[in-house]
XYZ file of N, CA, C and O in Angstrom:
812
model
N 0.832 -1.210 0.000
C 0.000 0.000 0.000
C 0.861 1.253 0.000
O 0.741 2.094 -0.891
N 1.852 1.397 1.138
C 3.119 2.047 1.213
C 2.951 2.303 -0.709
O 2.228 3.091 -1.319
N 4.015 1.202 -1.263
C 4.705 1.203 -2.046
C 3.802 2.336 -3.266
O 4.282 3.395 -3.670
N 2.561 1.834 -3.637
C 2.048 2.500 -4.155
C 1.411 3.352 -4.596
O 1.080 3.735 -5.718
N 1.129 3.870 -2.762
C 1.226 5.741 -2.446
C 2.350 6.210 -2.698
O 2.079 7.134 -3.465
N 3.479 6.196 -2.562
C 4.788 6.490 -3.060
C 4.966 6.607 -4.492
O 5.897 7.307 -4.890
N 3.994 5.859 -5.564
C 4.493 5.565 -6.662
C 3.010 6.813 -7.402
O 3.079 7.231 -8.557
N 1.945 7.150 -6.541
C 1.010 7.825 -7.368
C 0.478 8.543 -6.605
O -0.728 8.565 -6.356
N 1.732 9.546 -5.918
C 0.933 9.784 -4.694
C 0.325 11.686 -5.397
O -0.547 12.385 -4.879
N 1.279 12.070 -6.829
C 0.542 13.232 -7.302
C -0.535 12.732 -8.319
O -0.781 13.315 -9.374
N -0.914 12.030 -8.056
C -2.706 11.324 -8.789
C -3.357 11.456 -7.269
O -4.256 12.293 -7.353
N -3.264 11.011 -6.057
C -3.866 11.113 -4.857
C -3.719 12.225 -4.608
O -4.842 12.464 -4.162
N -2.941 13.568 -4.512
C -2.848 14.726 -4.046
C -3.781 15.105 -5.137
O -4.793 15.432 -4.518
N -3.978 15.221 -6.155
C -5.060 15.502 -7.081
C -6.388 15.569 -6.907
O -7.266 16.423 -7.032
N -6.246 13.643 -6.358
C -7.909 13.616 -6.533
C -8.314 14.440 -5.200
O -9.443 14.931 -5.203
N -7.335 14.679 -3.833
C -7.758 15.390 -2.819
C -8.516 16.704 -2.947
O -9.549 17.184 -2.479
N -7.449 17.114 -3.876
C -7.474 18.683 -3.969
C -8.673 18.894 -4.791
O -9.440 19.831 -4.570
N -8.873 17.923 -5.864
C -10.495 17.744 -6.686
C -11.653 17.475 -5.962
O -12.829 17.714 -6.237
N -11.076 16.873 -4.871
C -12.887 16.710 -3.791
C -13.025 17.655 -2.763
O -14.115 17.821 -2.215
N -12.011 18.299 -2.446
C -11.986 19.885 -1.617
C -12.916 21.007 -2.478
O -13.919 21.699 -2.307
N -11.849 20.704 -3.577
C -12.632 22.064 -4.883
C -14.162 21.340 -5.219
O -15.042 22.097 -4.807
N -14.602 20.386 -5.702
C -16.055 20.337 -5.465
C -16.893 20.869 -4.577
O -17.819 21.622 -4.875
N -16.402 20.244 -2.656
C -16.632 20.798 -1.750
C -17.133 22.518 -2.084
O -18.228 23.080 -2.085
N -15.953 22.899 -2.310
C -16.211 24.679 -1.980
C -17.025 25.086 -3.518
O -17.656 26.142 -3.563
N -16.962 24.214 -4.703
C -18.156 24.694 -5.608
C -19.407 24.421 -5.297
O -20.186 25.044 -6.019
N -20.071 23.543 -4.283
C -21.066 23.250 -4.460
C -21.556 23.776 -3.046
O -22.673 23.428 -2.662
N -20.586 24.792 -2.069
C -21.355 25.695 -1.338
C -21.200 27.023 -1.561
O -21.429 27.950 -0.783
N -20.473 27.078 -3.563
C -20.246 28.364 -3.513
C -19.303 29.580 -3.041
O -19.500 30.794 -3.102
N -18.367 28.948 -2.620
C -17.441 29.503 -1.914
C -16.207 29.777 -3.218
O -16.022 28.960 -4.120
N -15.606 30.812 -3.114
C -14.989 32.009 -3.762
C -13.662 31.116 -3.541
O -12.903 31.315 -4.489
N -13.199 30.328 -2.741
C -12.110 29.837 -2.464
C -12.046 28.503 -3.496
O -10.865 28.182 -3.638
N -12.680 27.891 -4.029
C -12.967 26.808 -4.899
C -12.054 27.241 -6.180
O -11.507 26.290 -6.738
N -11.818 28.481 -6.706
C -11.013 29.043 -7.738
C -9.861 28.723 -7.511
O -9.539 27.652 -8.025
N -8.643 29.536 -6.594
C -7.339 29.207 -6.026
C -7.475 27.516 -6.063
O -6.614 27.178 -6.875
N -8.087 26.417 -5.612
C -7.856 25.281 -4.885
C -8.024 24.261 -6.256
O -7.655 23.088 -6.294
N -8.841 25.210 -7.651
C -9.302 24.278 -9.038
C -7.763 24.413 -9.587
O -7.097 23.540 -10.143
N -7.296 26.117 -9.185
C -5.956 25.743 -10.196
C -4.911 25.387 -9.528
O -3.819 25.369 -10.097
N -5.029 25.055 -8.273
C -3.910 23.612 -7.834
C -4.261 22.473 -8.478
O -3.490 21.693 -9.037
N -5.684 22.375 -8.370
C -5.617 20.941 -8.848
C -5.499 20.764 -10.335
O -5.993 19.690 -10.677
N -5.059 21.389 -11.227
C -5.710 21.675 -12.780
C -3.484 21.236 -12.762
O -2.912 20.247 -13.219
N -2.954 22.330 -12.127
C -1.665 22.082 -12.015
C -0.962 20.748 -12.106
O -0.249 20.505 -13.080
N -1.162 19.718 -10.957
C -1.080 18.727 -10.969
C -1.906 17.419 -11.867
O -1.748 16.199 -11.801
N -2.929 18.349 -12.794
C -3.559 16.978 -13.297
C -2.630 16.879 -15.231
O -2.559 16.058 -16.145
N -2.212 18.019 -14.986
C -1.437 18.346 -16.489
C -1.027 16.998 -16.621
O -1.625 16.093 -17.202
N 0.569 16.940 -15.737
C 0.793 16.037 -14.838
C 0.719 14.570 -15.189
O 1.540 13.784 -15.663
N -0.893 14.432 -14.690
C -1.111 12.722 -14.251
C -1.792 12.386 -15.789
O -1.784 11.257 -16.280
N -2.297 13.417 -16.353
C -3.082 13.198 -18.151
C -1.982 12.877 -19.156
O -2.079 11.931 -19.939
N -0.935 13.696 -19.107
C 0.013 13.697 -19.847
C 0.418 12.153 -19.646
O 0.294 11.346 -20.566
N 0.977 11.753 -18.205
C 1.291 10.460 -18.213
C 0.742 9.392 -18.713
O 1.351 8.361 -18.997
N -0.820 9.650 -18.889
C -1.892 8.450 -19.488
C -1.815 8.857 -20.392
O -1.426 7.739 -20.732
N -1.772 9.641 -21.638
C -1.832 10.121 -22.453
C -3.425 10.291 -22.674
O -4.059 9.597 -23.469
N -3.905 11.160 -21.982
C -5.368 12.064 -22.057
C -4.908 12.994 -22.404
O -4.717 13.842 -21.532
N -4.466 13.349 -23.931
C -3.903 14.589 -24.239
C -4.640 15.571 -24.169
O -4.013 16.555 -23.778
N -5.920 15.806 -24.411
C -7.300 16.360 -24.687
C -7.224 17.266 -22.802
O -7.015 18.422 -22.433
N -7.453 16.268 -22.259
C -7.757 16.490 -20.964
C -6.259 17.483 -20.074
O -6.396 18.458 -19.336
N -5.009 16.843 -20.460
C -3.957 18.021 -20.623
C -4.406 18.974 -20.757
O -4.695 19.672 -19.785
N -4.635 19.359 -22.036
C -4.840 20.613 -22.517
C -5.956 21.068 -21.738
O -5.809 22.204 -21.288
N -6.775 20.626 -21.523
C -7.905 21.281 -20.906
C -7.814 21.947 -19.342
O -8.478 22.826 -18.792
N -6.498 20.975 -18.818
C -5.873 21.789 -17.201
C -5.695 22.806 -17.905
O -6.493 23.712 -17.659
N -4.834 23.042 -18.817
C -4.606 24.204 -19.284
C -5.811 25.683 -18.799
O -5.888 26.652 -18.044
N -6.612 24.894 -19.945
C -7.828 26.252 -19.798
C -8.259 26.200 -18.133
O -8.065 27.174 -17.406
N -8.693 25.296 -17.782
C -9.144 25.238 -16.175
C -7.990 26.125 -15.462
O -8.453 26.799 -14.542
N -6.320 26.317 -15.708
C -6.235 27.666 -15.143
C -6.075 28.759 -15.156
O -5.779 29.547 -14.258
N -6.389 28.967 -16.888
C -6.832 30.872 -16.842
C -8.098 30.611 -16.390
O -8.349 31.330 -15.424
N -9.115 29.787 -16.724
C -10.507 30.109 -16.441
C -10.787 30.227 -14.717
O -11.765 30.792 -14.226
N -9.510 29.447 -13.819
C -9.864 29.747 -12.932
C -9.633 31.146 -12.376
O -10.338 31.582 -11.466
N -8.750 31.773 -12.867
C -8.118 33.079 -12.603
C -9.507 34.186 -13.104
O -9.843 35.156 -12.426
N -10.030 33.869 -14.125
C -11.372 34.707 -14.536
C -12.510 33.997 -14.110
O -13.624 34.453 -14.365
N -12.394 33.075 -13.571
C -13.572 32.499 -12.446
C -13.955 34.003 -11.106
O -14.875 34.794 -10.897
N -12.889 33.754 -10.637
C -11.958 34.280 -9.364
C -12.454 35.864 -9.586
O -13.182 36.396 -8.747
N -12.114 36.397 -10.485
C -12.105 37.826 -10.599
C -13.827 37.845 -11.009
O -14.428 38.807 -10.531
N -14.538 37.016 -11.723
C -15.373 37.399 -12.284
C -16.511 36.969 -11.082
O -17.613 37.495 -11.240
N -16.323 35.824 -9.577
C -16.805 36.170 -8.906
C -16.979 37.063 -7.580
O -17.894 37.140 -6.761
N -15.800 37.675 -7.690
C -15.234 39.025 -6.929
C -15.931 40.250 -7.687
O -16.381 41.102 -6.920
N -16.061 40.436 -8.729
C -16.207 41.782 -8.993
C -17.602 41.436 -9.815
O -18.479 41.600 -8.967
N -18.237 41.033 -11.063
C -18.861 40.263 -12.144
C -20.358 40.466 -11.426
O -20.957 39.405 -11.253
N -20.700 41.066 -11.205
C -22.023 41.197 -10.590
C -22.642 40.517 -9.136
O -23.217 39.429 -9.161
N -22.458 41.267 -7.912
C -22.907 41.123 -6.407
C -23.939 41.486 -6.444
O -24.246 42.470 -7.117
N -24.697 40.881 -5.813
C -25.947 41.257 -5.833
C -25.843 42.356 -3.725
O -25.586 41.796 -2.659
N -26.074 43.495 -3.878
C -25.117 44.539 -2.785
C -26.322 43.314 -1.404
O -25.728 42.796 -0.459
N -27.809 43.089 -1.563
C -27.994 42.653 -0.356
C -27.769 41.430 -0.086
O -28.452 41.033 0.858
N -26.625 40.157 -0.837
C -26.391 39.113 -0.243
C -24.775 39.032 -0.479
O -24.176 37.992 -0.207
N -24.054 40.251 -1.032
C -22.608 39.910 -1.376
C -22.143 38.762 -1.967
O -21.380 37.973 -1.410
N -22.694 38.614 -3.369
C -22.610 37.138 -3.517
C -22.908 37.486 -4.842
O -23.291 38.636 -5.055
N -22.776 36.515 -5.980
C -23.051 37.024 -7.735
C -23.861 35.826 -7.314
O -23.663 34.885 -6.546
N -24.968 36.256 -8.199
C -26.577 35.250 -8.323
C -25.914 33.974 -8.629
O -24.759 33.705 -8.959
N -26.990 33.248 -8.423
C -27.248 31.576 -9.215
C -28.105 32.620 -10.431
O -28.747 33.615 -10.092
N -27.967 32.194 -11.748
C -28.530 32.102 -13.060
C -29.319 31.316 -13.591
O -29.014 30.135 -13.426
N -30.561 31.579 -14.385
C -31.024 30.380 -15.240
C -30.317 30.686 -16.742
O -30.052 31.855 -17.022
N -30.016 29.590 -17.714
C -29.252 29.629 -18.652
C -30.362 30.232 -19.810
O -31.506 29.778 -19.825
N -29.981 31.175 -20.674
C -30.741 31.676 -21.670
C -30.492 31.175 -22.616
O -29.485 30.480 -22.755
N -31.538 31.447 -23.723
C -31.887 30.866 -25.159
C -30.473 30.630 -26.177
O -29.958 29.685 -26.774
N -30.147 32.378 -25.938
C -28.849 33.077 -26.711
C -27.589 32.117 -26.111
O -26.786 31.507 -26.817
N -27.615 32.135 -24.775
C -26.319 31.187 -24.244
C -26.423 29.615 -24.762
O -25.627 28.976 -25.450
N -27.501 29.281 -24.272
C -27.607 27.320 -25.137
C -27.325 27.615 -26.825
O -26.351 26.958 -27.192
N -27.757 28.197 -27.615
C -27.407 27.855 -29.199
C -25.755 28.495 -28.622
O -24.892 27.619 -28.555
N -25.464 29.438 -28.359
C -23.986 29.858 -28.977
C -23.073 28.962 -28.364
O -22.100 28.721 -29.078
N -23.089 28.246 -26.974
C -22.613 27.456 -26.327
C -22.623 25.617 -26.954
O -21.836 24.671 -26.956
N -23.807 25.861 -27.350
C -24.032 24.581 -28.064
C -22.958 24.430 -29.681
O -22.449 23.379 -30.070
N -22.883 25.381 -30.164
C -22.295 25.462 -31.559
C -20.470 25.558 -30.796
O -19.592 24.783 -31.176
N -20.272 26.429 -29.932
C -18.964 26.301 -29.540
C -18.791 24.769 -29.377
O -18.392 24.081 -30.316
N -19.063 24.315 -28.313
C -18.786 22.971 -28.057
C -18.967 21.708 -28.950
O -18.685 20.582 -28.542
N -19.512 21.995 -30.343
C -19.513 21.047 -31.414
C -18.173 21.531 -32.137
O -17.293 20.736 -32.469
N -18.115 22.636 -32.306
C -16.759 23.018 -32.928
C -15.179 22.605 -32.107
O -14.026 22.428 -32.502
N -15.719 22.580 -31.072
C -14.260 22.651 -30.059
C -14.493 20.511 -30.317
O -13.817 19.811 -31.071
N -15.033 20.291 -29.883
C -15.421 18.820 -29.873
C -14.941 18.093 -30.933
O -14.282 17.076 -30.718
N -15.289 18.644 -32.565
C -14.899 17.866 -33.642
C -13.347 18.463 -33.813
O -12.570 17.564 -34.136
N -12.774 19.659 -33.682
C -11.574 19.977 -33.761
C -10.680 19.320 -32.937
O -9.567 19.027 -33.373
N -10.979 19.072 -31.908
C -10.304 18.014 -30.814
C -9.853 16.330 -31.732
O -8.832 15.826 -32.201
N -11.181 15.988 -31.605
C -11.243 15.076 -32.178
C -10.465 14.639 -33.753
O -10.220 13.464 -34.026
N -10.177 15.671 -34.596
C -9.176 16.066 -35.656
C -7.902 15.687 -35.246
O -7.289 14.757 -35.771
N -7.424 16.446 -34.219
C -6.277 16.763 -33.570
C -6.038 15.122 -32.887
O -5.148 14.346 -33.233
N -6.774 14.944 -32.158
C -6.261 13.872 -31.332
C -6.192 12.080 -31.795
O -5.765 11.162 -31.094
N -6.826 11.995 -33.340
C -6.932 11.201 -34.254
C -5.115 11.441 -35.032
O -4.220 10.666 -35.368
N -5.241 12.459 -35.034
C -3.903 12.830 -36.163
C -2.646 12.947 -35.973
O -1.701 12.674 -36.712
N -2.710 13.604 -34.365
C -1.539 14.156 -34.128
C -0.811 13.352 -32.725
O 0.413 13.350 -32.592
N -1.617 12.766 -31.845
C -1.125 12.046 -30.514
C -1.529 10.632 -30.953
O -1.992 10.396 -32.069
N -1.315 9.667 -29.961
C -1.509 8.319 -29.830
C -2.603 8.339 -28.482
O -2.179 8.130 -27.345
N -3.486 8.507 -28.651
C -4.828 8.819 -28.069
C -5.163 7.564 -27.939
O -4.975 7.026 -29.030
N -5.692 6.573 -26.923
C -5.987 5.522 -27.048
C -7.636 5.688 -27.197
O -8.218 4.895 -27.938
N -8.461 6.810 -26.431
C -9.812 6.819 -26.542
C -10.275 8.755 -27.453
O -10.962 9.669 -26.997
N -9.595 8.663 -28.656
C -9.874 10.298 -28.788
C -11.257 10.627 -28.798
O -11.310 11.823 -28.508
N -12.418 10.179 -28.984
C -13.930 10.467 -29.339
C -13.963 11.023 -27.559
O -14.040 12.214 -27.259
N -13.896 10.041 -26.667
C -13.968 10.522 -25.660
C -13.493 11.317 -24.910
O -14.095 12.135 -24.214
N -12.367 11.136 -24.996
C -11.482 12.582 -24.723
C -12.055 13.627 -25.202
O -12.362 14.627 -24.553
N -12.229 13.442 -26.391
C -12.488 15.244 -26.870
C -14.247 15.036 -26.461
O -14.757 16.110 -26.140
N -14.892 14.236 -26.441
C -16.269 14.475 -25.707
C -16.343 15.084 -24.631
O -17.198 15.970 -24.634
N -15.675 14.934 -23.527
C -15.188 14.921 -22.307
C -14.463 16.838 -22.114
O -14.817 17.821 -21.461
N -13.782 16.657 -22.705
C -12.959 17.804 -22.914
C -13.754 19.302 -23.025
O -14.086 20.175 -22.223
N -13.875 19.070 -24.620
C -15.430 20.286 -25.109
C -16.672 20.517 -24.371
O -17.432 21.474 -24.519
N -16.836 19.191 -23.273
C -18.182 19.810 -22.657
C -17.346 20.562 -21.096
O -17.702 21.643 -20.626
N -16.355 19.804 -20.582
C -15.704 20.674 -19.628
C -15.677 22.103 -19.604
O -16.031 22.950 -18.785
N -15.072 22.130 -20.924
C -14.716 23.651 -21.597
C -16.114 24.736 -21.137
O -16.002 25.772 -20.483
N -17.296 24.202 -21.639
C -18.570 24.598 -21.389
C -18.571 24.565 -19.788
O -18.108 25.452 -19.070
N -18.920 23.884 -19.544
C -19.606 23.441 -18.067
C -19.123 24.718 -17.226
O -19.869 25.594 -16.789
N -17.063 24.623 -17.018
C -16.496 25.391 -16.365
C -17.181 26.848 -16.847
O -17.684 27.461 -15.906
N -17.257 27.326 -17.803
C -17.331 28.934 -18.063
C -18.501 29.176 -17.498
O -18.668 30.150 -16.764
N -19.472 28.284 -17.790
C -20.938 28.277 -16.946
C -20.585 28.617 -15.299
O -21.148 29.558 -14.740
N -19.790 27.921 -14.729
C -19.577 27.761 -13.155
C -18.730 29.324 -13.359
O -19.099 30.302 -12.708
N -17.984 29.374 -13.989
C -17.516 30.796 -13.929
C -18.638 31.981 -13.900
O -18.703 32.986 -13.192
N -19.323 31.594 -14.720
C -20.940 32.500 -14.476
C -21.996 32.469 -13.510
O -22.784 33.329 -13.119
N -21.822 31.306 -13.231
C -22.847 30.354 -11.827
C -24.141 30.183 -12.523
O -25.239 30.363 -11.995
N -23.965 29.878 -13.555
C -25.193 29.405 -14.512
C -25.877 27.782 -13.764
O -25.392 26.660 -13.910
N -26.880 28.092 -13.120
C -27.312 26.681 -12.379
C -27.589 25.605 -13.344
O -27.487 24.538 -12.738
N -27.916 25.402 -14.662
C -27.812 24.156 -15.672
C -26.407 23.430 -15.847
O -26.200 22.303 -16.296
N -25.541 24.321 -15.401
C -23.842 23.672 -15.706
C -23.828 22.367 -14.824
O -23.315 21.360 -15.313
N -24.221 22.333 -13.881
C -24.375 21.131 -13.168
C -24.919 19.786 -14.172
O -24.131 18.844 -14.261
N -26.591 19.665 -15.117
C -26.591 18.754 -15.559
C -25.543 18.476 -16.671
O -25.708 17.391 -17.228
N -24.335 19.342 -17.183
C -23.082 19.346 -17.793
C -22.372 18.273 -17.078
O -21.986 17.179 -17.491
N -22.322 18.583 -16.420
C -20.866 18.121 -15.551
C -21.284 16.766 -15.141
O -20.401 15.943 -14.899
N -22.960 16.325 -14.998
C -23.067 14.875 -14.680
C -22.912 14.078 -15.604
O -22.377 13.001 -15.339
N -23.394 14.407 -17.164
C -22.755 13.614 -18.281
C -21.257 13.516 -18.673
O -20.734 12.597 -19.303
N -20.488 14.970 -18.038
C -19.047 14.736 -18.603
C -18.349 13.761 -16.899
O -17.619 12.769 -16.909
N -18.752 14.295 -15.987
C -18.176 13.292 -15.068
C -18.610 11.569 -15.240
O -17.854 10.609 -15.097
N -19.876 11.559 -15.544
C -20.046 10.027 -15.622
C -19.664 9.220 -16.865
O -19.671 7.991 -16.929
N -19.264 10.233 -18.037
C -18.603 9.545 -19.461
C -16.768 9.548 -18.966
O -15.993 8.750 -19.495
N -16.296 10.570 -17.899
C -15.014 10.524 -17.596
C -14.619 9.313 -16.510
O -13.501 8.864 -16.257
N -15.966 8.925 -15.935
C -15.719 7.933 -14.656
C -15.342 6.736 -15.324
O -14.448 6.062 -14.814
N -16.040 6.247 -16.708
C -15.912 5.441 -17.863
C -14.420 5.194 -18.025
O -13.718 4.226 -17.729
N -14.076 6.716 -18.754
C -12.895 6.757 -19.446
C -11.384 6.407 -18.180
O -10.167 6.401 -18.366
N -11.751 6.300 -17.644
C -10.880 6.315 -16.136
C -10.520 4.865 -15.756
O -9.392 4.375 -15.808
N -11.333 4.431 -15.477
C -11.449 3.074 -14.897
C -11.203 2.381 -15.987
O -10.837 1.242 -15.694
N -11.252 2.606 -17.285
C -10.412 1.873 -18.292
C -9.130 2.071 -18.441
O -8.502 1.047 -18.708
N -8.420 3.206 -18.346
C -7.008 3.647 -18.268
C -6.549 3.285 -16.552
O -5.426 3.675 -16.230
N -7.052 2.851 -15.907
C -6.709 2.280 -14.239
C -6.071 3.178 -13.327
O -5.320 2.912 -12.389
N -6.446 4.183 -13.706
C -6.702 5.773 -12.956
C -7.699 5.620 -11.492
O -8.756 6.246 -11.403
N -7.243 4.779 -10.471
C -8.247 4.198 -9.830
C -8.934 5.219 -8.705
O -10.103 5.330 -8.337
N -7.225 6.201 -8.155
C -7.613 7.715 -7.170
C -8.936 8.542 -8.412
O -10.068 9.003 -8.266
N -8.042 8.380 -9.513
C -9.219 9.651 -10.143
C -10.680 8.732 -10.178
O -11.825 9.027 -9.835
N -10.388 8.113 -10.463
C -11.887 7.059 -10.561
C -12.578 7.003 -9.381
O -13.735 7.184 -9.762
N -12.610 6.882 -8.310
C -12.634 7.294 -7.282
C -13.462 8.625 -6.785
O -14.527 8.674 -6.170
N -12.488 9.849 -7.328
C -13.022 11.289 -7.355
C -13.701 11.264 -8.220
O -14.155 12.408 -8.222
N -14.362 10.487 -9.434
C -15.389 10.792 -10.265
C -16.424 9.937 -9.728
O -17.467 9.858 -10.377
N -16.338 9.431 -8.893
C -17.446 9.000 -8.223
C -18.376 9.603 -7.693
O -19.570 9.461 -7.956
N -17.791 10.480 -6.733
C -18.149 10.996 -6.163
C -18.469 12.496 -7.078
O -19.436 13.210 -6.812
N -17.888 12.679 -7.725
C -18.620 13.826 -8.716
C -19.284 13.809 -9.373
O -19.590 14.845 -9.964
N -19.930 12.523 -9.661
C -21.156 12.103 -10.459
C -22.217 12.189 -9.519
O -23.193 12.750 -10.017
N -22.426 11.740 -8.013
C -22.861 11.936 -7.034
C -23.014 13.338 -6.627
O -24.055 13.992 -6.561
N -22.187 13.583 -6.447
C -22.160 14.913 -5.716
C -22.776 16.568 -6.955
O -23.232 17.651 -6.587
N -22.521 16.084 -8.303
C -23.350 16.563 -9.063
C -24.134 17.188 -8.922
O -24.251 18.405 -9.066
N -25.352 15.785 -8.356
C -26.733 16.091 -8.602
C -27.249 17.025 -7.221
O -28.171 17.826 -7.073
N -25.934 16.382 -6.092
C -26.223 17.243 -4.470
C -26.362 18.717 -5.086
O -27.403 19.372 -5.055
N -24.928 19.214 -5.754
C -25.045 20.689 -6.155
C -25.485 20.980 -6.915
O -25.001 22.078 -7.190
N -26.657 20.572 -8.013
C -27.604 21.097 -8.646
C -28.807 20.916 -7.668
O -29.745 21.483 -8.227
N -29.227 20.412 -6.505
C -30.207 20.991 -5.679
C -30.062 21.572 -4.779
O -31.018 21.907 -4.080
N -28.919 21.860 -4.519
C -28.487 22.815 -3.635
C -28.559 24.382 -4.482
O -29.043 25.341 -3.880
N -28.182 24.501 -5.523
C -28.255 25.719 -6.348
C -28.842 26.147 -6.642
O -28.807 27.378 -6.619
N -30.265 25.168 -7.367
C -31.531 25.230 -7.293
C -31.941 26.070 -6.042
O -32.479 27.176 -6.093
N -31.639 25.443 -5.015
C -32.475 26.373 -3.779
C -32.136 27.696 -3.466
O -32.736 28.646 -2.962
N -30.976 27.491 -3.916
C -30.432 28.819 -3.224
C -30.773 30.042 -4.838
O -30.879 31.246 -4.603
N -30.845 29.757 -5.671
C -31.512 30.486 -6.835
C -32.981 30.470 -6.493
O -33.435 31.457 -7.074
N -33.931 29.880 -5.872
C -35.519 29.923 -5.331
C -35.314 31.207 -4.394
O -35.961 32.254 -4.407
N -34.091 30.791 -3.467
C -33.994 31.824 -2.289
C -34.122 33.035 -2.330
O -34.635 33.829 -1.541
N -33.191 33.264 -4.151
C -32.917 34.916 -4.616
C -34.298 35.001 -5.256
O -34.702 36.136 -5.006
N -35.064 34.449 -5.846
C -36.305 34.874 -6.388
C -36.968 35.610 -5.302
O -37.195 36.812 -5.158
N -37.241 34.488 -4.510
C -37.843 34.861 -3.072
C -37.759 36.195 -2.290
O -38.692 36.781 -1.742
N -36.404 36.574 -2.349
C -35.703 37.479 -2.096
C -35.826 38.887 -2.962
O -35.422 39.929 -2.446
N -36.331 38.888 -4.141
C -36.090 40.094 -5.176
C -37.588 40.947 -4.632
O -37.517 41.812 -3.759
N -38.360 40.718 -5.015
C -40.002 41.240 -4.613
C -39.807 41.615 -2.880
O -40.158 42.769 -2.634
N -39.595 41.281 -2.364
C -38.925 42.139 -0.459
C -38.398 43.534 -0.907
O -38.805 44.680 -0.716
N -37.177 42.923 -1.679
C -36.118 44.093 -1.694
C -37.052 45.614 -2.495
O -36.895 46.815 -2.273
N -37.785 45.068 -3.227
C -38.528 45.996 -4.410
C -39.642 46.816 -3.185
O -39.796 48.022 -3.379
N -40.296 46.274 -2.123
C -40.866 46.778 -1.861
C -40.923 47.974 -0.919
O -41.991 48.552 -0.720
């Protein structure tokens, strides 16, 4: 056991730092930014080694996006009587333009990772990848639909995992397939709360 904490122990510091950062996304907490791009750091890392080239690249974006996560829930619209940027419902204009990004980012991946790496699963990877891409900018917005995102890309990544014998990350996608659905009713409520909340303030 020793031996093989020793041998994967920055795949276990990973998946830690990935079930902390869920933790603080799914109560909303401003600290979940700093703690995504530790973990985005170290997963370069453990992808590269499996050759999830797709998913590499995608730590990538996970840490500017966390850096404009960060700023964009610091400054990006507070609502002044709860100090806090809303939960969102996702609009018309955001699903088509979001939807067409992520087919474009998706089949270009998929180009790339057919052509240019030794990809053992590229469809999935870049499935996986392109909806991340989405999901995160959503959570950067606090768009409350990003959640049913993240249960199809965590439960197609829990897949892709446990076939490459990624067993810590497999593990943390367990629980993020789970824990998913906790923080889409948790967000849910707390977006009821601000409805609840707007008609008081007006009066």
């Amino acid at each position: 056991m020793i031996d093989w904490l020793l041998k994967n122990y920055i795949e276990v510091i990973g998946a830690v730092t990935g079930i902390i950062y869920l933790y603080l996304e799914i109560k909303q907490k401003i600290w979940l930014w700093p703690v995504g791009f530790i973990t985005s750091a170290f997963y370069v890392y453990i992808f590269y080694t499996s050759k999830f080239y797709a998913d590499m690249g995608l730590q990538f974006y996970y840490l500017g996006i966390s850096l404009y996560g960060w700023w964009h829930w610091l400054y990006g619209g507070k609502k002044e009587e709860t100090d806090m940027l809303p939960v969102t419902h996702i609009t018309l204009a955001q699903v088509l333009n979001l939807s067409l990004a992520t087919i474009a980012i998706f089949v270009g991946l998929i180009y790339v990772l057919k052509n240019f790496t030794d990809s053992p699963v590229p469809i999935g990877d870049a499935f996986t990848t392109a909806l991340s891409i989405t999901a995160t900018w959503m959570l950067a917005r606090k768009i409350l639909e990003m959640w049913w995102v993240w249960i199809v890309v965590n439960t197609v990544s829990l897949a892709l995992y446990i076939y490459k014998g990624l067993y810590p990350t497999s593990v943390l996608f367990v629980m993020y397939v789970t824990m998913s659905f906790v923080g889409y009713v948790l967000w849910r409520r707390s977006y009821l709360k601000q409805k609840n909340f707007e008609p008081q303030a007006l009066k």
